């Protein structure tokens, strides 16, 4: 038994009518949605970017440390001015007091140490306010923080670096000036107080009134109050020497951070710094 083979192919006239669909009719939405676009290409990441990001954090920490130190210096200087002014005011009110038969004060009262301490407080306060204005100005706090290699936009580094350099100059000058002022004031007041501490004819507000230590409120002419305020102002100036030495160290750190940022990103291609 033989099987006849049938030809299932279409007739010759109909072969040309059947067309194979073109690939353009298919929409490969799934492939298009998952394809990587040029804008989503992972950015280049170099060693300079790592250093720039790290030094950016250092710059932010440095900025707020300087601001905190300026605030501490301002508060301490206000306390120094209040104590020194209170001592001078009390001395003026008791100098010509007729309540006591014998004179309360020696014939020569040297007010130079108290005046020096008062001037020291004024200079520290003015310098601290000046730095706070320079550091907290809106133009200083609104810098971009994106690197040109990150998908956050381009950032010009020249202006932030100039601002950082300006703050470094101001901070360095004020730090060395404050150290000089506090050391000079301490040495000047200590020398005069030591020279007149044993004198019975002359003295300073501190050396004369502090001889009545132990009598408390029973000391004549509010001597205990003058001694306490004068000593507090003098001791606070000594403490400020340590604070201003730390300010010198922060100034050196600021120059180091600025140099690292210029090395890592350059003045035109580095990342912005919020200082």
Coordinates of C-alpha atoms in Angstrom, one line a residue:
X1 CA 0.0 0.0 0.0
X2 CA 1.5 3.3 -1.1
X3 CA 0.9 6.7 0.4
X4 CA 0.6 9.6 -2.0
X5 CA 2.5 12.6 -1.0
X6 CA 0.6 15.8 -1.1
X7 CA 2.2 19.1 -1.7
X8 CA 1.0 21.5 1.0
X9 CA 2.9 24.5 -0.2
X10 CA 0.7 27.4 -1.5
X11 CA 0.1 27.8 -5.2
X12 CA 2.7 29.8 -7.1
X13 CA 0.4 32.7 -7.5
X14 CA -0.3 33.0 -3.8
X15 CA 3.2 32.9 -2.6
X16 CA 4.0 36.5 -3.3
X17 CA 0.8 37.7 -1.6
X18 CA 1.9 36.3 1.8
X19 CA 4.4 38.7 3.4
X20 CA 6.4 38.2 6.5
X21 CA 5.7 41.0 9.0
X22 CA 8.5 43.5 9.5
X23 CA 10.2 43.8 12.8
X24 CA 9.1 47.5 13.1
X25 CA 5.5 46.4 14.0
X26 CA 6.7 45.0 17.3
X27 CA 7.2 47.4 20.1
X28 CA 10.0 46.2 22.4
X29 CA 8.8 48.3 25.3
X30 CA 10.3 46.0 27.9
X31 CA 13.7 46.2 26.3
X32 CA 13.5 49.9 25.8
X33 CA 12.6 50.5 29.5
X34 CA 15.4 48.4 30.7
X35 CA 18.0 49.7 28.3
X36 CA 20.7 51.9 29.8
X37 CA 20.4 55.5 28.7
X38 CA 23.5 57.7 28.1
X39 CA 22.4 59.9 31.1
X40 CA 22.3 57.0 33.4
X41 CA 25.9 55.9 32.7
X42 CA 27.7 55.5 36.0
X43 CA 29.9 58.6 36.6
X44 CA 33.7 58.3 36.7
X45 CA 35.0 58.1 40.2
X46 CA 38.6 59.0 40.9
X47 CA 40.8 59.2 43.9
X48 CA 40.6 62.9 43.8
X49 CA 36.9 62.7 44.3
X50 CA 37.4 60.6 47.5
X51 CA 39.9 63.1 48.8
X52 CA 37.7 66.1 47.9
X53 CA 34.7 64.5 49.7
X54 CA 36.7 63.8 52.8
X55 CA 38.2 67.3 52.9
X56 CA 34.8 68.8 52.3
X57 CA 33.7 67.1 55.6
X58 CA 36.8 68.5 57.2
X59 CA 36.0 72.0 56.0
X60 CA 32.5 71.8 57.4
X61 CA 33.7 70.6 60.8
X62 CA 36.4 73.2 60.8
X63 CA 33.8 75.9 60.0
X64 CA 31.6 75.1 62.9
X65 CA 34.5 74.6 65.3
X66 CA 35.7 78.1 64.4
X67 CA 32.2 79.5 64.9
X68 CA 31.9 77.8 68.3
X69 CA 35.3 79.1 69.4
X70 CA 34.3 82.6 68.3
X71 CA 31.1 82.3 70.3
X72 CA 33.0 81.1 73.4
X73 CA 35.5 83.9 73.0
X74 CA 32.7 86.5 72.7
X75 CA 30.9 85.2 75.8
X76 CA 34.2 85.0 77.8
X77 CA 35.1 88.6 76.8
X78 CA 31.7 89.9 77.8
X79 CA 32.2 88.3 81.3
X80 CA 35.7 89.9 81.5
X81 CA 34.3 93.3 80.6
X82 CA 31.4 92.9 83.1
X83 CA 33.8 91.9 86.0
X84 CA 36.4 94.6 85.2
X85 CA 33.7 97.2 84.9
X86 CA 32.0 96.2 88.1
X87 CA 35.3 96.4 90.0
X88 CA 36.0 99.9 88.6
X89 CA 32.4 101.0 89.4
X90 CA 32.6 99.7 93.0
X91 CA 36.0 101.4 93.5
X92 CA 34.6 104.7 92.3
X93 CA 31.6 104.5 94.6
X94 CA 33.8 103.7 97.7
X95 CA 36.8 105.9 97.0
X96 CA 35.2 109.1 98.5
X97 CA 33.0 107.3 101.0
X98 CA 32.9 109.2 104.3
X99 CA 31.5 106.3 106.2
X100 CA 34.9 105.3 107.4
X101 CA 37.1 107.6 109.5
X102 CA 40.4 106.2 108.1
X103 CA 40.9 106.2 104.3
X104 CA 40.0 102.9 102.7
X105 CA 42.4 103.3 99.8
X106 CA 46.1 104.1 99.6
X107 CA 47.3 107.4 98.3
X108 CA 48.2 105.8 94.9
X109 CA 45.9 103.2 93.4
X110 CA 47.2 101.8 90.1
X111 CA 44.2 101.1 87.8
X112 CA 46.3 100.1 84.8
X113 CA 45.9 96.3 85.3
X114 CA 42.1 96.7 85.5
X115 CA 42.1 98.9 82.5
X116 CA 44.3 96.5 80.6
X117 CA 41.9 93.6 81.4
X118 CA 38.9 95.7 80.3
X119 CA 40.6 96.6 77.1
X120 CA 41.5 93.0 76.5
X121 CA 37.8 92.0 76.8
X122 CA 36.7 94.7 74.4
X123 CA 39.3 93.7 71.8
X124 CA 38.3 90.0 72.1
X125 CA 34.6 90.8 71.7
X126 CA 35.1 93.1 68.7
X127 CA 37.3 90.5 66.9
X128 CA 34.9 87.6 67.7
X129 CA 31.9 89.6 66.3
X130 CA 33.9 90.5 63.2
X131 CA 34.7 86.8 62.5
X132 CA 31.1 85.7 63.2
X133 CA 29.8 88.2 60.7
X134 CA 32.4 87.1 58.1
X135 CA 31.8 83.4 58.7
X136 CA 28.0 83.4 58.9
X137 CA 27.2 85.7 56.0
X138 CA 24.6 84.2 53.5
X139 CA 27.1 84.2 50.7
X140 CA 29.5 82.0 52.7
X141 CA 26.9 79.4 53.7
X142 CA 25.2 78.8 50.3
X143 CA 27.9 77.1 48.4
X144 CA 27.2 74.0 46.2
X145 CA 28.3 70.6 47.5
X146 CA 28.3 68.6 44.3
X147 CA 31.4 67.3 42.5
X148 CA 31.5 67.6 38.7
X149 CA 31.9 63.9 38.5
X150 CA 28.7 63.3 40.5
X151 CA 25.2 63.4 39.0
X152 CA 24.3 66.6 41.0
X153 CA 25.4 69.2 38.6
X154 CA 28.6 71.1 37.9
X155 CA 30.1 73.2 40.7
X156 CA 32.6 75.9 40.4
X157 CA 35.3 75.6 43.1
X158 CA 37.0 78.9 42.6
X159 CA 34.6 81.0 44.7
X160 CA 34.4 78.5 47.7
X161 CA 38.2 78.3 47.7
X162 CA 38.6 82.1 47.7
X163 CA 36.1 82.3 50.6
X164 CA 37.9 79.6 52.5
X165 CA 41.2 81.4 51.9
X166 CA 39.7 84.7 53.1
X167 CA 38.3 83.0 56.3
X168 CA 41.7 81.4 56.8
X169 CA 43.4 84.7 56.7
X170 CA 40.9 86.3 59.1
X171 CA 41.1 83.4 61.5
X172 CA 44.9 83.3 61.5
X173 CA 45.3 87.0 62.1
X174 CA 42.7 87.1 64.9
X175 CA 44.1 83.9 66.5
X176 CA 47.7 85.3 66.7
X177 CA 46.3 88.7 67.8
X178 CA 44.2 87.2 70.5
X179 CA 47.1 85.1 71.8
X180 CA 49.3 88.2 71.9
X181 CA 46.6 90.3 73.7
X182 CA 45.8 87.7 76.3
X183 CA 49.5 86.9 77.1
X184 CA 50.4 90.6 77.2
X185 CA 47.5 91.4 79.5
X186 CA 48.3 88.6 81.8
X187 CA 52.0 89.4 82.0
X188 CA 51.3 93.2 82.5
X189 CA 48.7 92.7 85.2
X190 CA 50.7 90.1 87.0
X191 CA 53.9 92.2 87.0
X192 CA 52.1 95.3 88.5
X193 CA 50.2 93.2 91.1
X194 CA 53.3 91.4 92.2
X195 CA 55.2 94.7 92.5
X196 CA 52.6 96.3 94.6
X197 CA 51.4 93.3 96.6
X198 CA 53.5 94.2 99.7
X199 CA 53.2 97.9 99.5
X200 CA 51.4 99.9 102.2
X201 CA 51.2 103.2 100.3
X202 CA 50.2 102.0 96.8
X203 CA 48.3 99.1 95.2
X204 CA 46.0 97.9 92.5
X205 CA 42.4 97.0 92.9
X206 CA 43.2 93.4 93.2
X207 CA 46.3 93.6 95.4
X208 CA 44.8 96.0 97.9
X209 CA 41.3 94.5 98.3
X210 CA 42.4 90.9 98.3
X211 CA 44.4 91.6 101.5
X212 CA 41.1 91.4 103.2
X213 CA 40.4 87.8 102.1
X214 CA 38.9 85.8 105.0
X215 CA 36.8 88.7 106.2
X216 CA 34.0 88.1 103.7
X217 CA 31.2 90.6 103.8
X218 CA 32.8 92.3 106.8
X219 CA 35.6 93.7 104.7
X220 CA 35.3 97.6 104.4
X221 CA 34.0 99.3 101.4
X222 CA 32.8 96.2 99.6
X223 CA 36.4 95.0 99.2
X224 CA 35.4 91.4 99.0
X225 CA 33.3 92.2 95.9
X226 CA 36.1 94.1 94.2
X227 CA 38.6 91.3 94.9
X228 CA 36.2 88.6 93.6
X229 CA 35.4 90.4 90.4
X230 CA 39.0 91.5 89.7
X231 CA 40.3 88.0 90.3
X232 CA 37.6 86.4 88.1
X233 CA 38.4 88.7 85.2
X234 CA 42.1 88.1 85.5
X235 CA 41.7 84.3 85.8
X236 CA 39.3 84.3 82.8
X237 CA 41.9 86.1 80.7
X238 CA 44.5 83.4 81.6
X239 CA 42.0 80.7 80.6
X240 CA 41.5 82.5 77.3
X241 CA 45.2 82.0 76.4
X242 CA 44.5 78.2 76.1
X243 CA 41.4 78.9 74.0
X244 CA 43.3 81.2 71.6
X245 CA 46.1 78.7 71.3
X246 CA 43.5 76.2 70.1
X247 CA 42.4 78.9 67.7
X248 CA 45.9 79.0 66.2
X249 CA 45.8 75.2 65.7
X250 CA 42.4 75.6 64.0
X251 CA 43.9 78.2 61.7
X252 CA 46.7 75.8 60.7
X253 CA 44.1 73.1 60.0
X254 CA 42.2 75.5 57.8
X255 CA 45.2 76.1 55.6
X256 CA 45.9 72.4 55.4
X257 CA 42.3 71.7 54.3
X258 CA 42.5 74.5 51.7
X259 CA 45.7 73.1 50.3
X260 CA 44.2 69.6 50.1
X261 CA 41.1 70.9 48.3
X262 CA 43.1 72.7 45.8
X263 CA 45.2 69.6 45.2
X264 CA 42.3 67.3 44.9
X265 CA 39.8 69.3 42.8
X266 CA 41.6 72.5 41.6
X267 CA 40.1 75.9 41.7
X268 CA 37.9 75.4 38.8
X269 CA 37.0 71.6 38.7
X270 CA 36.9 70.7 42.4
X271 CA 33.8 70.2 44.4
X272 CA 32.1 72.9 46.3
X273 CA 32.8 73.4 50.0
X274 CA 30.2 74.6 52.6
X275 CA 32.4 76.8 54.8

